[in-house]
Amino acid sequence: MRLSQMLFVTLRDDPADAEIPSHKLLLRAGYIRRIGSGIYAYLPLMWRVLQKVSQIVREEMNATGAQECLLPQLQPAELWKESGRWDTYTKAEGIMFSLIDRREQQLGLGPTHEEVITTVARDMIRSYRQLPLHLYQLQTKFRDEIRPRFGLMRGREFIMKDGYSFHADEESLKATYQDMYTAYSNMLRRSGLAFRAVEADSGAIGGSGSTEFMVLAEAGEDEVLYTEDGKYAANVEKAVSLPADAETSKFTTYEKQATPGTETIDKLCQLFNCSPTQVVKNVLYQTVYDNGITALVLVNIRGDQEVNEVKLQNELTKIASQFGAKAIISLTVPNEEAQQTWAAKSLPLGYIAPDIADDYIAGSKTVHSQFVRLVDKTAVDLQNFVTGANESGFHVVGANWGENFKLPTAVVDIRKARPGDRAIHNPEQTLQSARGIEAGHIFQLGTKYSQAMGATYTNEQGEEKPLVMGCYGVGVSRLAQSAVEQSYDKDGIIWPVAIAPYHAIVTIPNIKDAQQIEIAEKLYTELNQAGVEALLDDRDERAGVKFKDADLIGIPFRIVTGRAIANGKVEVVKRATRETQEIAIDEVVNTLKQWVKAATEG
Ligand code: ATP
Ligand code: MG
């Protein structure tokens, strides 16, 4: 492609609305253009990158025996009602764009395709002989994200590869899951990315497990905890660890003490000169279930620990049926305004005790009249602890479960693992922290959708069984941008060769020099013929401008038909290292071919 004929517009300055380097660079270098909130045009250079990533994804998927298909983006509401997700997706979470057609039928724009694929499987899979089966697609997804940001990282319209596998049993699912683990690792490695596969939260479906593939970058929205020995890595939402040992309490008798101005654990411990590990902290949450029922939740946890709200949400989802609900819409720490909607009297905030009475709640049709009481494991074994007295300005000390307070029956593990904690697999290892961009997520679904939607098969014994499912997603557009987030310098993007829009750019410093043009044209043609994808900068611009642009758009190899041509040579510059060398004109094509091959192999 000739730059003179391309839509090639670069910006000198950083666009105002871009926050992270990759977003700024893709805008400045003319790869993307913002059309609306979370909506972008992929311009020609970007589209080539996306196609390269897609091709790598395809090759890795096909290698596992999965088959490509294309499912509809317009999805009838009925399917989502069958799975029970219509209301949560369109109203509660509100992530799905929905519409009504001219026949007054409700439709959604696909944010994901479990419902569609399960209905296909229900219709077409009859027998164990057809299993296992794995279908995938590469397609634009729509999600009405609460906070679209960072360009392609969190768009409202983005490209995803999603795959769904069907199995007769868990064992077969696990085998495919392992294949996907390898395929996903290959995709990211081949795309030139530094990444980490981490244990991930699989929500309340729980059990069978899931893995996220995190591209390591400071701008990542996720925190990853890992150990140096390489044996443990997990999303902080899921991570587990050993808490520090609790100190022995110095209080031996149970008594109430005046502790004015100690709403926080810090202040309380300062006053008592005690360790937060001797304190039972009582944290109030408010959750709204998908049937509109609000429940108030009291969590008891050791004073030095924090609640992991993802784990808490999973626990509350497990008990949703007690409230006649299926899922959770929101989980918050109730502020004053929220408290006014249910509090029967003013709460002793900062001084709440584990036995705070249910009559603080004005129960109603929509507000459950009792606290959901959960105790975290870290608080269970404490003796002679300090905790609130249910009275502003007072705490109790020397308290014990069973004597002064009833231990809640629901003992749960909802503490947040933190950097510096000891690892469970080996207490000599401590957790380290890194930031990551979730590029992919593989997931053992089990029978959630097949059961809800009645997708069954007949096994060897002639019994009808629900299909066992897995699902596997990789964000193609997010992955492409995360490559930039991982690889740039002050002058611009540094694409990994495998996903660069072009391998090489032939720059003519002086467009008035016939010999420069002739050699450049020849190299340009021959490179492309040899499979080295080349651009030709034949614009009538100063050499300096051309070099700046080549750096900005991040093409791996630049070939300059400048002064060296007098000696039968051209200057060749590697973008990543700035390494410059003169190469004989008739060796250029072969050399570049080798370089590209070396950089993209395997
Ligand atoms: P996140 O936690 O970042 O919202 P998710 O858990 O919703 O991601 P999945 O539903 O597992 O993501 O989708 C699979 C992949 O699609 C993700 O790993 C990510 O790479 C990509 N993806 C998800 N949401 C977006 C988005 N809004 N914009 C771009 N890519 C996305
Ligand atoms: Mg999401």
XYZ file of C-alpha atoms and ligand atoms in Angstrom:
634
model
C 0.000 0.000 0.000
C 1.184 3.485 -0.892
C 0.812 6.086 1.817
C -0.031 8.659 -0.845
C -3.195 6.685 -1.602
C -4.114 5.736 1.943
C -6.372 7.406 4.456
C -3.322 8.349 6.465
C -3.838 11.031 9.105
C -1.647 11.249 12.173
C -1.997 13.688 15.057
C 0.883 15.478 16.687
C -0.756 15.930 20.075
C -2.442 13.585 22.477
C -6.221 13.564 22.102
C -7.865 15.078 25.154
C -10.253 12.255 25.992
C -7.703 9.436 25.996
C -6.256 8.386 29.336
C -3.915 5.471 28.776
C -0.947 5.299 26.376
C -2.387 2.657 24.037
C -5.617 4.602 23.586
C -3.738 7.833 22.872
C -1.377 6.152 20.445
C -4.049 4.327 18.457
C -5.955 7.592 18.047
C -2.850 9.634 17.214
C -1.535 7.115 14.736
C -4.846 6.962 12.907
C -5.753 3.362 13.770
C -9.117 4.138 15.331
C -11.627 6.950 15.392
C -14.179 7.535 18.134
C -17.743 7.607 16.831
C -19.588 7.650 20.148
C -19.145 6.525 23.734
C -17.473 3.113 23.564
C -17.981 3.019 19.791
C -15.019 3.112 17.420
C -14.309 2.893 13.734
C -11.479 0.468 12.988
C -9.556 2.272 10.249
C -7.548 0.318 7.639
C -4.381 -0.104 9.710
C -6.376 -1.288 12.728
C -8.433 -3.641 10.640
C -5.274 -5.347 9.424
C -4.108 -5.794 13.019
C -7.498 -7.208 13.995
C -7.418 -9.613 11.080
C -3.954 -10.802 12.061
C -5.079 -11.449 15.618
C -8.217 -13.165 14.300
C -6.112 -15.385 12.070
C -3.905 -16.488 14.952
C -7.031 -17.174 17.016
C -8.552 -19.192 14.151
C -5.444 -21.263 13.622
C -5.199 -22.124 17.303
C -8.896 -22.927 17.559
C -8.936 -25.062 14.420
C -5.888 -26.947 15.673
C -7.968 -28.193 18.616
C -10.699 -29.503 16.328
C -13.145 -26.703 17.056
C -15.266 -25.552 14.107
C -15.988 -21.995 13.094
C -19.557 -20.815 12.595
C -21.414 -17.516 12.824
C -24.368 -17.022 15.136
C -26.948 -14.223 14.944
C -26.370 -10.982 16.785
C -30.099 -10.304 16.967
C -31.396 -12.650 19.622
C -35.061 -13.285 20.470
C -35.942 -12.460 24.080
C -37.621 -15.868 24.486
C -34.269 -17.622 24.526
C -33.034 -15.391 27.308
C -36.239 -15.861 29.223
C -35.730 -19.609 29.018
C -32.278 -19.346 30.546
C -33.618 -16.882 33.116
C -31.191 -14.124 32.099
C -33.463 -11.680 30.213
C -34.370 -9.521 33.191
C -30.907 -9.473 34.733
C -29.255 -8.648 31.429
C -31.691 -6.028 30.186
C -32.858 -4.480 33.440
C -30.837 -5.363 36.517
C -27.323 -5.341 35.135
C -28.564 -3.618 32.011
C -25.600 -4.842 29.992
C -27.729 -5.979 27.032
C -29.072 -3.602 24.424
C -32.654 -4.570 23.726
C -35.236 -3.437 21.233
C -38.748 -4.077 20.028
C -39.338 -4.877 16.379
C -42.277 -3.850 14.184
C -44.184 -6.970 15.250
C -43.794 -5.907 18.856
C -41.336 -8.715 19.515
C -38.514 -8.155 22.000
C -34.968 -8.750 20.831
C -31.528 -8.302 22.331
C -28.204 -7.507 20.682
C -25.863 -10.345 21.582
C -23.491 -9.600 24.469
C -22.621 -13.332 24.521
C -24.114 -16.449 22.938
C -24.813 -19.191 25.488
C -28.555 -19.038 24.819
C -28.247 -19.153 21.038
C -25.724 -21.985 21.003
C -27.672 -23.989 23.559
C -30.794 -23.801 21.450
C -28.812 -24.998 18.437
C -27.438 -27.878 20.500
C -30.893 -28.699 21.835
C -32.214 -29.031 18.298
C -29.285 -30.815 16.723
C -27.510 -32.959 19.294
C -29.330 -36.201 20.024
C -26.769 -38.800 20.911
C -23.496 -39.276 22.760
C -22.089 -40.255 19.361
C -22.165 -36.588 18.335
C -20.064 -35.569 21.345
C -17.811 -33.834 22.124
C -18.550 -30.880 19.864
C -16.992 -27.419 19.902
C -18.243 -24.465 17.855
C -16.759 -20.986 17.833
C -17.235 -17.686 16.083
C -15.477 -14.361 15.588
C -17.937 -11.566 15.846
C -18.895 -8.130 17.083
C -20.454 -8.182 20.526
C -22.637 -5.479 22.026
C -22.553 -4.553 25.706
C -23.973 -1.439 27.281
C -21.042 -1.125 29.684
C -21.529 1.198 32.657
C -18.155 2.783 32.040
C -16.921 2.379 28.484
C -13.323 3.575 28.473
C -9.766 3.236 27.313
C -10.724 2.944 23.652
C -11.012 -0.651 22.516
C -10.260 -1.970 26.003
C -13.828 -1.519 27.175
C -16.047 -0.738 24.241
C -19.786 -1.047 23.856
C -19.200 -2.745 20.534
C -16.137 -4.977 20.308
C -14.813 -8.075 18.611
C -14.747 -11.347 20.465
C -13.990 -14.933 19.654
C -16.410 -17.018 21.641
C -16.532 -20.782 21.612
C -18.864 -23.272 23.248
C -18.192 -26.953 23.766
C -20.628 -29.773 24.504
C -19.779 -32.979 26.309
C -21.234 -36.171 27.649
C -19.413 -35.806 30.958
C -17.124 -33.668 33.105
C -14.076 -35.639 32.101
C -14.529 -34.793 28.441
C -15.166 -31.143 29.362
C -11.928 -31.074 31.353
C -9.971 -32.425 28.376
C -11.291 -29.666 26.098
C -10.687 -27.096 28.822
C -7.044 -28.212 28.923
C -6.821 -27.911 25.132
C -8.238 -24.408 25.387
C -5.728 -23.532 28.077
C -2.979 -24.464 25.653
C -4.672 -22.783 22.677
C -5.144 -19.537 24.593
C -1.568 -19.574 25.825
C -0.446 -20.097 22.224
C -2.624 -17.242 20.936
C -1.124 -14.761 23.362
C 2.433 -15.996 22.947
C 2.159 -15.886 19.155
C 0.705 -12.375 19.335
C 3.900 -11.341 21.121
C 2.350 -10.635 24.508
C 3.669 -11.146 28.033
C 0.820 -12.715 29.971
C -0.153 -14.807 32.947
C -2.885 -17.435 33.192
C -4.674 -16.973 36.507
C -7.402 -18.691 38.487
C -10.552 -16.668 38.105
C -13.846 -16.192 39.845
C -16.559 -18.191 38.147
C -19.354 -16.467 39.975
C -22.015 -18.391 41.802
C -22.039 -21.204 39.229
C -18.909 -22.066 41.117
C -17.213 -25.394 41.321
C -15.623 -26.417 38.130
C -13.336 -23.435 37.720
C -12.167 -20.947 35.183
C -8.958 -19.342 34.024
C -8.346 -15.795 32.874
C -5.511 -14.849 30.573
C -4.048 -11.589 31.757
C -1.850 -9.390 29.610
C 0.539 -7.779 32.062
C 0.380 -3.972 31.994
C 0.198 -1.165 34.527
C -3.023 0.157 32.999
C -4.770 -3.177 33.577
C -8.073 -3.016 35.416
C -7.427 -6.304 37.199
C -5.086 -7.154 40.044
C -3.309 -10.478 39.921
C -1.701 -12.150 42.941
C 1.019 -14.689 42.254
C 3.995 -16.403 43.832
C 7.566 -16.279 42.530
C 7.779 -20.065 42.326
C 5.212 -19.942 39.504
C 2.907 -22.357 41.302
C 0.117 -19.945 42.126
C -1.564 -17.077 40.279
C -5.098 -15.821 40.729
C -7.250 -12.819 40.115
C -7.536 -10.936 43.413
C -11.309 -11.561 43.194
C -10.619 -15.259 43.555
C -7.274 -15.389 45.349
C -6.806 -17.232 48.617
C -3.956 -17.041 51.117
C -3.084 -17.574 54.756
C -3.953 -14.621 56.962
C -1.288 -13.363 59.351
C -1.440 -15.028 62.779
C -3.649 -13.244 65.273
C -2.012 -11.791 68.349
C -3.232 -12.984 71.719
C -5.683 -10.566 73.218
C -4.570 -8.681 76.281
C -8.134 -8.443 77.589
C -9.237 -11.199 79.917
C -12.569 -10.033 81.251
C -15.657 -9.067 79.334
C -16.618 -5.470 79.836
C -18.045 -2.462 78.082
C -15.734 0.520 77.740
C -16.215 4.079 76.619
C -14.310 4.605 73.355
C -15.379 7.996 72.047
C -14.382 8.881 68.470
C -13.288 5.385 67.445
C -15.441 4.664 64.398
C -12.483 3.162 62.603
C -10.369 0.147 63.518
C -7.246 2.328 63.395
C -8.549 4.776 65.944
C -9.873 1.989 68.143
C -6.553 0.152 68.157
C -4.704 3.357 68.912
C -6.905 4.008 71.910
C -6.537 0.475 73.263
C -2.994 0.060 72.033
C -4.057 -3.310 70.682
C -3.633 -5.221 67.438
C -6.430 -5.164 64.827
C -6.131 -8.966 64.864
C -7.836 -8.868 68.281
C -10.852 -7.037 66.949
C -14.023 -8.414 65.372
C -15.123 -5.888 62.779
C -18.804 -5.849 61.825
C -19.432 -4.652 58.303
C -22.867 -3.807 57.011
C -23.892 -4.472 53.408
C -27.084 -4.018 51.502
C -27.963 -6.302 48.640
C -30.810 -6.205 46.161
C -31.960 -9.485 44.635
C -33.350 -9.811 41.122
C -36.918 -10.017 42.418
C -36.576 -6.629 44.075
C -36.033 -7.912 47.616
C -33.483 -5.984 49.655
C -31.544 -7.846 52.314
C -29.245 -6.340 54.933
C -26.102 -8.297 55.551
C -23.835 -8.201 58.595
C -20.370 -9.628 58.101
C -18.081 -10.345 61.064
C -14.441 -10.383 60.070
C -11.120 -9.961 61.852
C -10.175 -6.302 62.234
C -7.036 -6.438 60.084
C -8.875 -8.079 57.173
C -11.050 -6.745 54.391
C -14.118 -8.244 52.786
C -13.729 -9.512 49.219
C -16.993 -8.331 47.747
C -16.892 -10.804 44.862
C -16.684 -13.693 47.320
C -19.418 -12.109 49.437
C -21.638 -11.747 46.391
C -21.113 -15.416 45.560
C -22.177 -16.410 49.085
C -25.265 -14.226 48.867
C -26.140 -15.647 45.465
C -25.951 -19.166 46.894
C -28.733 -18.290 49.336
C -30.809 -16.309 46.816
C -33.507 -18.987 46.756
C -34.231 -18.278 50.425
C -35.571 -14.944 49.226
C -37.301 -16.404 46.190
C -34.624 -14.928 43.927
C -31.996 -16.239 41.516
C -29.351 -13.571 41.315
C -28.028 -10.391 42.835
C -28.475 -7.018 41.217
C -26.383 -4.904 43.546
C -24.219 -5.147 46.608
C -23.278 -1.944 48.389
C -22.275 -0.509 51.731
C -25.442 1.443 52.519
C -24.851 5.177 52.789
C -27.069 7.443 54.859
C -29.585 7.878 52.093
C -29.866 4.125 51.612
C -30.228 3.547 55.337
C -33.200 5.863 55.416
C -35.101 3.507 53.128
C -35.063 0.676 55.671
C -33.612 1.665 59.064
C -36.249 1.685 61.819
C -33.975 3.744 64.046
C -30.567 5.279 63.688
C -27.749 2.734 63.541
C -24.742 2.792 65.907
C -22.415 3.062 62.919
C -18.807 2.337 63.771
C -19.931 0.656 66.977
C -22.095 -2.184 65.690
C -21.872 -5.473 67.627
C -22.270 -8.964 66.119
C -25.662 -9.251 67.824
C -27.192 -6.049 66.506
C -30.934 -6.579 66.759
C -33.136 -7.194 63.760
C -35.493 -4.460 64.925
C -33.118 -1.926 63.412
C -34.686 -3.016 60.135
C -38.142 -1.784 59.208
C -39.183 -4.868 57.269
C -41.591 -4.550 54.374
C -42.706 -6.400 51.262
C -39.423 -5.490 49.632
C -37.098 -5.401 52.655
C -36.263 -8.617 54.461
C -36.777 -8.009 58.168
C -33.737 -9.875 59.497
C -30.026 -9.436 59.009
C -28.261 -12.060 56.957
C -25.450 -12.886 59.378
C -22.162 -14.201 58.026
C -18.911 -14.720 59.868
C -15.604 -14.927 58.073
C -13.255 -17.736 59.099
C -10.703 -15.239 60.417
C -13.108 -14.110 63.140
C -14.232 -17.543 64.296
C -11.259 -18.564 66.454
C -10.697 -15.222 68.155
C -10.863 -15.188 71.938
C -11.337 -12.270 74.310
C -11.817 -10.028 71.313
C -12.771 -6.378 71.036
C -15.924 -5.434 69.145
C -18.716 -2.854 69.042
C -21.261 -2.436 71.861
C -24.236 -1.369 69.711
C -23.942 2.050 71.276
C -22.187 5.047 69.785
C -18.918 5.725 71.587
C -18.675 2.285 73.235
C -16.969 -1.026 72.558
C -16.757 -4.280 74.464
C -13.485 -6.053 75.241
C -12.715 -9.625 76.307
C -15.641 -10.972 74.304
C -16.055 -14.603 73.271
C -18.279 -16.407 70.836
C -20.720 -18.657 72.605
C -20.497 -16.622 75.813
C -21.180 -13.047 74.828
C -22.240 -13.445 71.217
C -23.828 -16.222 69.253
C -21.548 -17.361 66.451
C -23.466 -17.085 63.165
C -24.167 -20.485 61.657
C -22.917 -19.328 58.264
C -19.110 -19.512 58.466
C -17.689 -18.351 55.147
C -14.377 -17.504 53.501
C -14.834 -13.990 52.187
C -11.621 -12.263 53.149
C -9.531 -10.512 50.592
C -6.121 -12.011 49.908
C -3.447 -9.340 49.842
C 0.077 -8.884 48.532
C 2.498 -10.015 51.221
C 0.174 -12.758 52.517
C 1.658 -16.242 52.825
C 0.654 -18.659 50.084
C -1.421 -21.692 50.917
C 0.558 -24.172 48.806
C 3.783 -23.089 50.491
C 3.750 -20.628 53.415
C 7.334 -19.637 52.625
C 6.086 -18.046 49.417
C 4.397 -14.666 49.713
C 1.877 -13.249 47.296
C 3.128 -10.642 44.834
C 0.901 -8.262 42.976
C 0.745 -7.339 39.289
C -1.749 -5.508 37.102
C -3.303 -7.227 34.162
C -5.686 -6.741 31.259
C -8.095 -9.653 30.934
C -7.724 -10.726 27.312
C -9.369 -14.120 27.574
C -11.451 -16.239 29.882
C -12.073 -19.981 29.688
C -14.813 -21.466 31.722
C -16.245 -24.845 32.695
C -19.949 -24.098 32.635
C -21.373 -27.492 33.480
C -25.097 -27.913 32.951
C -26.418 -24.477 33.927
C -27.713 -23.587 30.460
C -28.499 -27.073 29.187
C -30.621 -27.728 32.244
C -32.427 -24.401 32.112
C -33.121 -24.783 28.403
C -33.623 -28.535 28.218
C -30.663 -29.359 25.986
C -30.131 -33.075 26.450
C -28.568 -36.063 24.720
C -29.041 -39.805 25.028
C -26.116 -41.674 26.574
C -24.848 -45.170 25.786
C -27.307 -46.670 28.237
C -30.175 -44.909 26.487
C -30.714 -42.403 29.314
C -31.455 -38.753 28.622
C -28.850 -36.439 30.200
C -28.204 -32.678 30.144
C -25.280 -31.649 27.954
C -22.160 -30.642 29.864
C -20.837 -27.330 28.542
C -17.742 -25.168 28.460
C -17.307 -21.648 27.087
C -14.213 -19.815 25.996
C -13.888 -16.129 25.095
C -11.054 -13.950 23.891
C -11.404 -10.240 23.230
C -9.808 -9.763 19.830
C -10.017 -5.959 19.839
C -8.983 -5.720 23.502
C -6.053 -8.055 22.881
C -4.889 -5.925 19.944
C -4.880 -2.750 22.017
C -3.222 -4.449 24.970
C -0.287 -5.267 22.683
C 0.224 -1.505 22.322
C -0.177 -0.985 26.050
C 2.674 -3.407 26.538
C 4.912 -2.132 23.798
C 5.492 1.526 22.976
C 8.025 4.281 23.529
C 7.999 8.067 23.465
C 7.859 8.074 19.679
C 4.967 5.713 19.220
C 3.769 2.159 18.923
C 6.111 -0.831 18.687
C 4.019 -3.644 17.235
C 5.022 -7.240 17.751
C 5.857 -8.414 14.220
C 3.148 -11.087 14.242
C 0.268 -8.636 14.553
C 1.760 -5.471 13.014
C -0.448 -4.127 10.221
C 2.576 -4.269 7.892
C 6.000 -5.770 8.419
C 7.999 -3.075 6.704
C 7.797 0.490 5.468
C 9.923 1.680 2.566
C 10.599 5.368 3.042
C 11.700 7.639 0.207
C 13.448 10.575 1.899
C 13.410 12.786 -1.174
C 10.493 12.347 -3.518
C 12.239 14.515 -6.143
C 15.097 12.020 -6.503
C 14.334 9.642 -9.360
C 16.880 7.055 -8.271
C 15.505 6.933 -4.729
C 12.041 6.415 -6.149
C 13.145 3.708 -8.530
C 14.915 1.646 -5.872
C 12.086 2.127 -3.384
C 9.459 1.060 -5.911
C 11.462 -2.019 -6.795
C 11.984 -3.023 -3.154
C 8.354 -2.331 -2.348
C 7.152 -4.616 -5.132
C 9.645 -7.379 -4.402
C 9.050 -7.356 -0.669
C 5.317 -7.777 -1.148
C 5.902 -10.525 -3.701
C 8.093 -12.312 -1.167
C 5.383 -12.122 1.486
C 6.947 -9.260 3.435
C 3.973 -6.954 3.798
C 5.283 -3.519 2.949
C 4.089 0.061 2.879
C 5.640 2.639 0.605
C 5.930 6.166 1.949
C 5.827 8.009 -1.355
C 4.243 11.155 0.033
C 5.587 14.558 -0.831
C 6.711 15.273 2.721
C 9.984 16.068 4.428
C 12.076 13.036 5.424
C 11.761 14.019 9.111
C 7.978 13.909 8.943
C 8.071 10.492 7.305
C 10.413 9.054 9.928
C 8.242 10.421 12.721
C 5.129 8.894 11.205
C 6.808 5.530 10.665
C 7.830 5.501 14.324
C 4.373 6.537 15.460
C 2.502 3.826 13.575
C 5.022 1.287 14.801
C 5.941 -0.705 11.687
C 8.682 -3.166 12.767
C 11.194 -2.528 9.947
C 11.953 0.679 8.076
C 13.905 0.720 4.839
C 15.268 4.072 3.731
C 16.418 4.671 0.177
C 18.682 7.565 1.188
C 22.353 8.424 0.699
C 23.547 4.831 1.003
C 22.132 4.015 -2.420
C 25.245 5.613 -3.883
C 27.060 2.528 -2.514
C 24.344 0.127 -3.621
C 22.863 -0.028 -0.118
C 19.832 1.057 1.859
C 19.501 1.886 5.532
C 17.361 -0.540 7.509
C 16.070 0.357 10.990
C 14.477 -1.951 13.526
C 11.666 -0.080 15.265
C 11.913 -1.909 18.575
C 15.641 -1.456 19.186
C 16.422 1.383 16.783
C 19.271 -0.801 15.576
C 20.357 0.589 12.199
C 22.326 -1.136 9.486
C 23.140 -0.729 5.827
C 22.186 -3.671 3.689
C 23.025 -4.267 0.026
C 19.945 -3.535 -2.053
C 19.747 -6.999 -3.552
C 19.927 -8.627 -0.102
C 17.147 -6.607 1.446
C 14.258 -8.828 0.466
C 15.921 -11.996 1.696
C 17.078 -10.435 4.942
C 13.620 -9.060 5.714
C 12.040 -12.363 4.837
C 14.290 -14.065 7.374
C 13.563 -11.478 10.054
C 9.822 -11.735 9.611
C 9.979 -15.498 9.606
C 12.081 -15.580 12.776
C 9.727 -13.184 14.541
C 6.493 -14.931 13.623
C 7.436 -18.595 13.772
C 5.482 -20.850 16.093
P -14.605 -7.721 31.997
O -14.504 -8.315 33.376
O -13.357 -7.044 31.551
O -15.847 -6.910 31.796
P -15.943 -10.054 31.091
O -15.703 -10.982 32.217
O -17.230 -9.356 30.990
O -14.757 -8.983 31.027
P -16.232 -12.136 29.126
O -17.696 -12.050 29.156
O -15.556 -13.323 29.705
O -15.603 -10.806 29.728
O -15.758 -11.921 27.617
C -14.623 -12.550 27.041
C -13.579 -11.535 26.628
O -14.142 -10.457 25.873
C -12.897 -10.843 27.781
O -11.879 -11.650 28.300
C -12.371 -9.577 27.143
O -11.150 -9.821 26.484
C -13.409 -9.268 26.100
N -14.314 -8.193 26.534
C -15.311 -8.269 27.439
N -15.948 -7.092 27.562
C -15.343 -6.242 26.680
C -15.541 -4.880 26.323
N -16.508 -4.161 26.868
N -14.735 -4.341 25.381
C -13.750 -5.068 24.812
N -13.516 -6.349 25.107
C -14.288 -6.943 26.029
Mg -17.754 -7.417 31.455
